[in-house]
XYZ file of C-alpha atoms in Angstrom:
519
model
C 97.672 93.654 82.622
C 98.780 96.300 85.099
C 101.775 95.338 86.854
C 101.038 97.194 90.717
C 100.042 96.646 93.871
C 99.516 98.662 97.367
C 96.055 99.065 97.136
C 95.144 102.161 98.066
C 91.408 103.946 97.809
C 90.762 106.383 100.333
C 87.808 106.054 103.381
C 85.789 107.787 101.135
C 85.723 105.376 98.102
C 86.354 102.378 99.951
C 83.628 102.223 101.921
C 81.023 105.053 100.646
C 81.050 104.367 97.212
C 80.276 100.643 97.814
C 76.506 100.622 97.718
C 76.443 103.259 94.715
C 78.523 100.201 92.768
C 76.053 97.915 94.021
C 73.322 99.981 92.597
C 74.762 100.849 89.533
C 75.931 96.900 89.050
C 101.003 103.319 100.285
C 106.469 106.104 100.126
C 108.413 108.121 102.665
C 111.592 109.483 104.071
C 112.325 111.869 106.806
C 114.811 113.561 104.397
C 113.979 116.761 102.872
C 115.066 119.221 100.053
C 116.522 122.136 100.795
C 113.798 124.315 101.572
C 114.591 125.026 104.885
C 117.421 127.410 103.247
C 114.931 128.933 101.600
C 113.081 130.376 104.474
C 113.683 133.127 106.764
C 116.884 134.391 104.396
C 115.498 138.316 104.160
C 113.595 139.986 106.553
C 112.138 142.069 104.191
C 109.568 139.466 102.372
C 107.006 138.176 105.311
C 103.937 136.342 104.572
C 100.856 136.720 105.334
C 101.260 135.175 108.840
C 104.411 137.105 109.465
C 107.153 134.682 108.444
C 110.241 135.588 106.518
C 110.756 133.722 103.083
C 113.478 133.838 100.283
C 112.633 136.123 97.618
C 112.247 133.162 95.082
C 109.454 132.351 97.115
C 107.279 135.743 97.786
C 105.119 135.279 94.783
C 103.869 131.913 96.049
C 103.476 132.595 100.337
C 102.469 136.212 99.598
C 99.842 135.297 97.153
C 96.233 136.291 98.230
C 93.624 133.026 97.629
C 90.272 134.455 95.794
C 87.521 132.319 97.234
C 84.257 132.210 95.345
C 80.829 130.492 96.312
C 80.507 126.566 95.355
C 78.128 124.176 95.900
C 76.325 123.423 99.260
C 77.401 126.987 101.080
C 80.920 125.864 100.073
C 84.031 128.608 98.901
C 86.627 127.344 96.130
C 89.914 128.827 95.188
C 92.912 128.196 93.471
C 96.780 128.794 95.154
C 99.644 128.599 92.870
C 102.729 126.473 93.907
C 106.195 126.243 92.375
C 106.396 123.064 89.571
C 109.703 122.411 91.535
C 110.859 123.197 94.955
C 114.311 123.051 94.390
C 114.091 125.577 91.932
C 111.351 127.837 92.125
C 111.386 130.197 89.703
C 111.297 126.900 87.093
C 107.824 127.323 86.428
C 104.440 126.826 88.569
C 101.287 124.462 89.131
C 97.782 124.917 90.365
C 96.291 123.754 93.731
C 92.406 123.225 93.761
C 90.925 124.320 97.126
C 87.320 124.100 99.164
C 86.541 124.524 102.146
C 83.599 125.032 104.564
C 83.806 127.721 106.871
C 83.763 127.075 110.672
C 80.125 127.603 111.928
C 80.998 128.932 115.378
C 84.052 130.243 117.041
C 87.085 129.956 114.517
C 90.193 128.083 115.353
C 91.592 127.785 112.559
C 92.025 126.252 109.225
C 91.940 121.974 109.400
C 92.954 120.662 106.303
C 91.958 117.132 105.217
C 93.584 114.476 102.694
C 91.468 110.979 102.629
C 94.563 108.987 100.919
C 95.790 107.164 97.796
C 98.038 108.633 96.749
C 95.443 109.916 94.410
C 93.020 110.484 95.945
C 90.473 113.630 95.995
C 90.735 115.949 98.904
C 88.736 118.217 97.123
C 86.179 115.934 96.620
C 86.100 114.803 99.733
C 85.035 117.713 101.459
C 82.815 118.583 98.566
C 81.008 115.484 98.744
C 81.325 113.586 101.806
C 82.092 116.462 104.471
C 80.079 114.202 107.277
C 82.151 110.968 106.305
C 85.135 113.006 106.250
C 84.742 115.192 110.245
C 81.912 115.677 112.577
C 80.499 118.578 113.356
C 82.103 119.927 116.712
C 85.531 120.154 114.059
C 82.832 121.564 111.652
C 81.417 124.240 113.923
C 85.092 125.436 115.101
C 87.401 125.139 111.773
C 87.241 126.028 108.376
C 87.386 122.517 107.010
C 89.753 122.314 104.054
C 89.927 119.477 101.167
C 92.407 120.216 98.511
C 93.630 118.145 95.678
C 97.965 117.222 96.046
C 99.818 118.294 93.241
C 99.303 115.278 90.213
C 95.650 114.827 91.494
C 92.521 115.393 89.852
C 91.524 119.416 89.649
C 94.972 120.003 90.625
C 97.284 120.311 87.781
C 96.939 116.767 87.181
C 99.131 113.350 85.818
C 97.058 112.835 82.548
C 98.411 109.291 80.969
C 95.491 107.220 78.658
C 92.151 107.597 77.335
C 90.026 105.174 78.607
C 89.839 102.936 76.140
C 93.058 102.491 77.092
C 93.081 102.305 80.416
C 90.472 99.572 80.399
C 93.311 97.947 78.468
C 95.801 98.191 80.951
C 93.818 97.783 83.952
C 91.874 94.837 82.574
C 93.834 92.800 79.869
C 95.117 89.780 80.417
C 98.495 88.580 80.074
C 98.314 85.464 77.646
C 101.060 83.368 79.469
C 101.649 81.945 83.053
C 102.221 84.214 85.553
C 105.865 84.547 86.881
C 107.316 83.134 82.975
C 109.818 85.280 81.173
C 106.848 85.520 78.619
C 104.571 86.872 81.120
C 107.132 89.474 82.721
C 107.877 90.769 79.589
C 104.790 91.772 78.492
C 103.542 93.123 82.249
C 106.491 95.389 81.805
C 106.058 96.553 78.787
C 102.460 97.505 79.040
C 104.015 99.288 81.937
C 106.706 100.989 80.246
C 104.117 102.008 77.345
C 102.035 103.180 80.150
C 104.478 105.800 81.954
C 105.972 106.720 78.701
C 102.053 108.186 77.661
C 102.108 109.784 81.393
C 105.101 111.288 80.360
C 104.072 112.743 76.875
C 101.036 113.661 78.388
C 102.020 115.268 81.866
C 104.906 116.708 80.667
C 107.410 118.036 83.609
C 104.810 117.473 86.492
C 105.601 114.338 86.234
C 108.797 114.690 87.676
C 107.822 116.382 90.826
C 104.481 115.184 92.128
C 106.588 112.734 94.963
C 104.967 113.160 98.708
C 107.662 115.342 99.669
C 106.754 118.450 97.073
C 103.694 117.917 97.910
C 104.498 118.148 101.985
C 105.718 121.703 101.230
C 102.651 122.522 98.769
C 100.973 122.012 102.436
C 102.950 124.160 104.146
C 102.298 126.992 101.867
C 98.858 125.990 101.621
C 98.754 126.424 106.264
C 100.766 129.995 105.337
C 98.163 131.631 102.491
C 95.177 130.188 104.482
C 96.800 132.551 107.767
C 97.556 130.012 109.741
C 100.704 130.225 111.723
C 100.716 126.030 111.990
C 99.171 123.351 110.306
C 96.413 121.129 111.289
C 95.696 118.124 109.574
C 94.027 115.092 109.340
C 95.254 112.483 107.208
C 94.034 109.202 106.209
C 95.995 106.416 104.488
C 98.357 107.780 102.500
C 97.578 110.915 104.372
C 99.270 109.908 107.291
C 102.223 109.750 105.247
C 102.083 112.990 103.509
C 101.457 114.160 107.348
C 104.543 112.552 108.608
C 106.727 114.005 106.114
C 105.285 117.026 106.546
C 106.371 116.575 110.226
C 109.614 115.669 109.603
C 110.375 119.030 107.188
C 108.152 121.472 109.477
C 108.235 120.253 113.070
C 108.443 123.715 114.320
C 105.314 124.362 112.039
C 103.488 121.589 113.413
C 99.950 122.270 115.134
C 97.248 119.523 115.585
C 97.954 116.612 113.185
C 95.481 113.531 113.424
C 97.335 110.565 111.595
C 94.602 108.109 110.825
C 95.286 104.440 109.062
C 98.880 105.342 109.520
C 101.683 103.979 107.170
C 105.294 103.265 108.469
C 107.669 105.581 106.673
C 110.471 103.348 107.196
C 109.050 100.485 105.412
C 110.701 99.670 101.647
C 108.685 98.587 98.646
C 108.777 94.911 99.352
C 107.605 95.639 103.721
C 104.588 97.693 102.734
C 103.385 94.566 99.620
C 103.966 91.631 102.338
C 102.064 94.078 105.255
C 99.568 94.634 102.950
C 99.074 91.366 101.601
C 98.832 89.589 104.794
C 96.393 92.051 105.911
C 94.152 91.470 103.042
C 94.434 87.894 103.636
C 93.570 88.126 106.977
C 90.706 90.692 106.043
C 89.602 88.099 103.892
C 89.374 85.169 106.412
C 87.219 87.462 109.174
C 84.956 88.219 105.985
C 84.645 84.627 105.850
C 84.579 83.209 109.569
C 81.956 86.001 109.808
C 79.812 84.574 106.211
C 80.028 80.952 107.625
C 78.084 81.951 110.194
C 74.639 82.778 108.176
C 73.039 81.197 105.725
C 72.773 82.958 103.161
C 76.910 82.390 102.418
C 78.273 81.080 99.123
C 80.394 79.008 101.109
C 80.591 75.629 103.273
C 82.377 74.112 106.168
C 85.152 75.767 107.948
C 87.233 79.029 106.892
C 90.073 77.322 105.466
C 88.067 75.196 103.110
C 86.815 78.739 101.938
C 90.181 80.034 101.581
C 91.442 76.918 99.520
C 87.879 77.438 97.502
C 88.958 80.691 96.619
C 92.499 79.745 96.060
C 90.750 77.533 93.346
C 88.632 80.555 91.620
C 91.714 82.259 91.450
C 93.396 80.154 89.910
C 90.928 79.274 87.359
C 90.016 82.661 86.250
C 93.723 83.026 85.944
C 93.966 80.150 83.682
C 90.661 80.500 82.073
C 89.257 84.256 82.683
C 85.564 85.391 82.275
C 84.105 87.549 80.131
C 81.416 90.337 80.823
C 78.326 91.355 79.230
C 80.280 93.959 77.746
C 83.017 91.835 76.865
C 85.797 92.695 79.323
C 87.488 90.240 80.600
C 87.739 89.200 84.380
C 91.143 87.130 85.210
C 92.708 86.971 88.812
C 93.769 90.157 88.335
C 90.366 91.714 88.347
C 88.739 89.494 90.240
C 91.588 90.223 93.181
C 90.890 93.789 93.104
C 87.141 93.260 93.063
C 87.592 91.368 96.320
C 90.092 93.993 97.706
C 87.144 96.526 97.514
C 84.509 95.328 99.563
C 87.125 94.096 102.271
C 87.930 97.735 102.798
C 84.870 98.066 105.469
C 82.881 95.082 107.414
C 80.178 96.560 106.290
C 80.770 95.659 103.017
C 80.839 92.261 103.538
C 77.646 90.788 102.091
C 78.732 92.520 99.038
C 81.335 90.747 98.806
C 79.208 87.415 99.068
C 77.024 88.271 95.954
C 80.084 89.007 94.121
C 81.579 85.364 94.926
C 78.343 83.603 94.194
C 77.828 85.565 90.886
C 81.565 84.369 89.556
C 81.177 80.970 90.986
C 78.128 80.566 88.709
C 80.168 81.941 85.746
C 78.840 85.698 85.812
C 81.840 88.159 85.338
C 79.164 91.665 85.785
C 79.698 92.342 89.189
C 83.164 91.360 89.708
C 84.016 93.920 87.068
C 81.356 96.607 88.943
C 83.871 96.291 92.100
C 86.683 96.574 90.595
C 85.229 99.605 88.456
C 84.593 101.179 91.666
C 87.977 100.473 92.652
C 89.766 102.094 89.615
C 87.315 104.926 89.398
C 85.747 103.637 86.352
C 82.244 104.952 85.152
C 79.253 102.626 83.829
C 79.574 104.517 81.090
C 83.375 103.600 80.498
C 84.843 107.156 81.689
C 87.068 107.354 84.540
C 85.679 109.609 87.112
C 89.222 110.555 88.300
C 92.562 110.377 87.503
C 93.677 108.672 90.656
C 95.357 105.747 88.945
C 97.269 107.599 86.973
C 98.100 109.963 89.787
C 99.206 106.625 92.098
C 101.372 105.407 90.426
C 102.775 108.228 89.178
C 103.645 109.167 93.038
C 104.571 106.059 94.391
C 107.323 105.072 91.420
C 108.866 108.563 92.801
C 108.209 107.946 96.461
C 109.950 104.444 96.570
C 112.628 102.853 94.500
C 112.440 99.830 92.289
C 114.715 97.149 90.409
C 114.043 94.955 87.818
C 116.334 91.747 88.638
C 114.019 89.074 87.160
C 115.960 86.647 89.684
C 114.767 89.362 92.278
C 111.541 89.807 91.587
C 110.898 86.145 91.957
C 112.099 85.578 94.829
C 109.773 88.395 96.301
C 106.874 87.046 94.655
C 107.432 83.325 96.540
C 107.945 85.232 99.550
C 104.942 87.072 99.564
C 103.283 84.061 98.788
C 104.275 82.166 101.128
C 102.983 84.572 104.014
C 99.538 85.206 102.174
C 98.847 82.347 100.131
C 95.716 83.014 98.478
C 96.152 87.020 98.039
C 99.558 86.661 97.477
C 100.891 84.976 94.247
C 98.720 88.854 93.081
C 100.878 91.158 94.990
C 104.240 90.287 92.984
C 106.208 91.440 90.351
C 105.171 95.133 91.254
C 108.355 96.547 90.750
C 107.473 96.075 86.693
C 105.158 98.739 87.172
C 107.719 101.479 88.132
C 111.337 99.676 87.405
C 111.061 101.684 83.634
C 109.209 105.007 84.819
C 110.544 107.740 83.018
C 111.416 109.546 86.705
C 113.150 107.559 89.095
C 114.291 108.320 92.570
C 116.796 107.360 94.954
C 115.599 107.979 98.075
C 115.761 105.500 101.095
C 113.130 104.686 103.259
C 113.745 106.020 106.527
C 112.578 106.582 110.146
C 110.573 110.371 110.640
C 110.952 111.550 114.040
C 109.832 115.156 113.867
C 111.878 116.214 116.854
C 110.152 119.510 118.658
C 106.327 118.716 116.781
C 103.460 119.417 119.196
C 101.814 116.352 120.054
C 100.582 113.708 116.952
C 98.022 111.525 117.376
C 98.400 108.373 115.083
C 95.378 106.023 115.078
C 95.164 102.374 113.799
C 93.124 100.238 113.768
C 93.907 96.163 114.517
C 92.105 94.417 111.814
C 93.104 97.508 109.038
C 93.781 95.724 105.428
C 95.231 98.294 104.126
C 97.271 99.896 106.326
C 98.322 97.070 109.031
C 98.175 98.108 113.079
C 101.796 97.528 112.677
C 102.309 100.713 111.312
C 100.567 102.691 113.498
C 102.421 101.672 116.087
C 105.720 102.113 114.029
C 104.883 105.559 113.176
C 103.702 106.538 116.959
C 106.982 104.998 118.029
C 108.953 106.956 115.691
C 107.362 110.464 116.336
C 108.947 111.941 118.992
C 105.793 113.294 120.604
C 103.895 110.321 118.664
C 100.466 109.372 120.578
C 98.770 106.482 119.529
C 95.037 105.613 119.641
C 94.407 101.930 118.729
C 90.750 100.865 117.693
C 90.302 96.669 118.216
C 88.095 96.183 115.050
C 87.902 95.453 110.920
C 87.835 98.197 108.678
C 90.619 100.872 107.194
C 90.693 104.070 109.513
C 88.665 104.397 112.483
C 87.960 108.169 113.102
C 84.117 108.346 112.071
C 83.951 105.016 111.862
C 84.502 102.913 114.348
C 83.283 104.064 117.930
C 82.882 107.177 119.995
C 86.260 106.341 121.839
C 88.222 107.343 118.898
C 86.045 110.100 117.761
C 86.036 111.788 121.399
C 89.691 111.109 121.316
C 90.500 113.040 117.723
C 87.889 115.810 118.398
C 88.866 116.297 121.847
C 92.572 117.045 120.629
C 91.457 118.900 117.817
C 89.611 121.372 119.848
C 91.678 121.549 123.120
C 95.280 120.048 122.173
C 94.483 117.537 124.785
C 96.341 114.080 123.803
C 95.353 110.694 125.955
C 97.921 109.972 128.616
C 97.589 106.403 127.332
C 96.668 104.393 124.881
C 92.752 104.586 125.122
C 92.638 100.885 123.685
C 89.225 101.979 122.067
């Protein structure tokens, strides 16, 4: 019953978590508050790289991280971070740290964010440090996952239980999609759902947009000594990189960009990117199943397509239920085959799962999408990274609610992605009543003055179309980008050694490619 879209898991859960559910059955602006003033206003405060801060500010840059063994030869802390940057002396949060320490000859500190928004740094590192950087970044950097502010061990959006949230995330909508009916009740499940977030979070909830959390990085570069920041950011990363670029540039040290999302795209750009890519994602998935046997489907790849056209609209009319009595309408069954499309590899996953719901059997449609939403066997949810996306992305963009408006959209995006499509409307009921709203424009981040920032994309990307790499590089005003001609979201340990040599190579020397490398 969730009105949303933008898919959004990280590299991490897209594509590493896919077997374990097998087993187990995007915004931006280059606009910034006023924190700028708040730096370098006494020489008398310094932190503990040197710099000059306001004194609202000392007890935050001067604070002294306590790092205590974790699992796997790991160190965790905890750094403190004002609740709002505009003000702050309004209260504090908590930032949940781990990191590795380099194994050789120090650099410096590399902090890592695998996307979302919502997503785990901290797990990241925590669990999937070789998914996440290989080792010549291991051997020279303290590698550094941390959770953004709203995000899991982070003082954390907190919305339903999850009897609840299976409610939202997986009830169906008794009327046709796109009828007054039908928008009415989407958007009041969604205004029920951010006013819990709201009695829940309390005033976090008002300040856990990308741009709070860009600074909570740059405090994060100044307590962990370094005098600039490297980064590597994936997904939604690359936009919480960005926008850290376009506040810091002067502050700006190595910053890998990876999956990259066009900061100057609106609401309504990043759904019909996104839902073209998926559609296109989805039609290599099956020009690549038609090829074996063993594929649920027959004769060419747009037969397929209208075949699954067909499904979803069925289960849409008609939805299934599972063995534990969920129920799996286009919705669900959408998201389940978002999931697999995130990695190639994934793909004869996403052939059992057809086959299963063409014979009627809802299990392992609702194990993908599980793994999608975070959702335990057991019925927990492992994170909070639902909550915490939406929660960031109704402040990072702005919505209306102009029922004339909305569908209009939804033909248009549609008409461009016909069988994903008619899915990826009527988003805007999901944040159009949040109980924080924001009216920032999208806008163009140029980071004039940066060091060099390598943005990587990746042509056949689902999730985060080429297009926006190549935006973003374009934009940057020492933007360098590093295109990898392949399927999959994010290429840096995944796709080939071109890219890898390419991100290491800058990460260890500050050596960019002249050109493209066309990996």
């Amino acid at each position: 019953m969730s009105a949303t879209r933008s898919p959004r898991p990280g590299p991490a859960r897209a594509a590493g978590l896919i077997a374990a559910v097998v087993s187990t059955v995007l915004l931006l602006t280059g606009c910034g508050l006023s924190v700028p003033s708040l730096l370098g206003n006494d020489p008398t405060l310094s932190t503990p790289t040197g710099e000059k801060v306001a004194e609202e500010l000392r007890p935050f840059y001067e604070q002294v991280l306590e790092w205590k063994s974790c699992a796997d030869g790991m160190q965790c802390a905890t750094a403190s971070a004002p609740l709002d940057w505009s003000d702050p002396e309004a209260g504090e949060i908590e930032l949940a740290l781990v990191r590795q320490p380099a194994r050789g000859e120090r650099i410096g500190s590399l902090l890592v964010n695998p996307g979302g928004p919502g997503g785990s740094g901290y797990d990241f590192i925590a669990e999937s440090i070789d998914y996440a950087v290989g080792e010549p970044l291991m051997e020279r950097f303290d590698i550094v996952g941390f959770d953004p502010r709203g995000v899991g061990r982070s003082s954390a959006v907190a919305c339903y239980e999850p009897a609840q949230m299976d409610e939202f995330l997986y009830g169906i909508v008794p009327a046709e999609r796109g009828s007054d009916a039908w928008i009415e009740e989407a958007g009041a499940a969604s205004s029920d759902f951010g006013a819990a977030c709201a009695e829940n979070t309390g005033e976090l909830l008002a300040n856990v947009d990308t741009e709070s959390a860009a600074h909570d990085l740059d405090l994060l570069r100044a307590i962990l000594g370094d005098e600039q920041l490297n980064y590597l950011g994936y997904s939604y990363g690359t936009f919480l990189g960005a926008t850290y670029a376009g506040l810091y540039p002067d502050k700006v040290g190595r910053l890998v960009l990876d999956g990259a999302i066009d900061p100057s795209a609106d609401d309504l750009d990043v759904t019909i990117a996104q839902a073209v890519g998926f559609e296109d994602a989805l039609r290599a998935y099956l020009e690549d199943c038609l090829k074996g046997a063993d594929c649920p489907f027959s004769g060419s790849a747009d037969e397929a397509m209208d075949e699954i056209a067909r499904l979803l609209d069925s289960v849409d009319a008609s939805p299934l239920r599972g063995s534990d009595g969920r129920m799996v309408g286009a919705d669900t069954l959408v998201t389940a085959i978002i999931y697999p499309l995130y990695s190639a590899e994934s793909w004869e996953f996403l052939s059992d799962m057809f086959e299963s719901v063409m014979l009627g059997d809802a299990d392992l449609a609702l194990a993908y999408a599980d793994g999608y939403n975070g959702r335990a066997q057991d019925g927990s949810y492992l994170d909070n990274s639902t909550e915490a996306f939406r929660a960031i992305n109704c402040l990072d963009y702005t919505y209306q609610l102009d029922v004339d408006v909305m569908r209009e959209q939804a033909a248009e995006i549609a008409a461009v992605a016909p069988v994903i499509g008619p899915y990826f409307g009527y988003g805007d009921l999901g944040c159009g009543n949040w109980p924080y709203t924001s009216d920032r424009e999208r806008a163009v981040i140029t980071a004039e003055g940066a060091q060099p920032i390598l943005v990587v994309g990746t042509t056949g990307d689902p999730a985060t179309p080429y297009q926006w790499a190549v935006a973003l590089a374009d934009q940057l005003e020492s933007g360098v980008l590093v295109s990898y001609d392949g399927e999959g979201h994010t290429a840096y340990r995944k796709s080939n050694a071109c890219v890898d040599t390419a991100v290491e190579a800058y990460f260890l020397t500050g050596t960019v490619p002249t050109s493209d490398p066309q990996c």
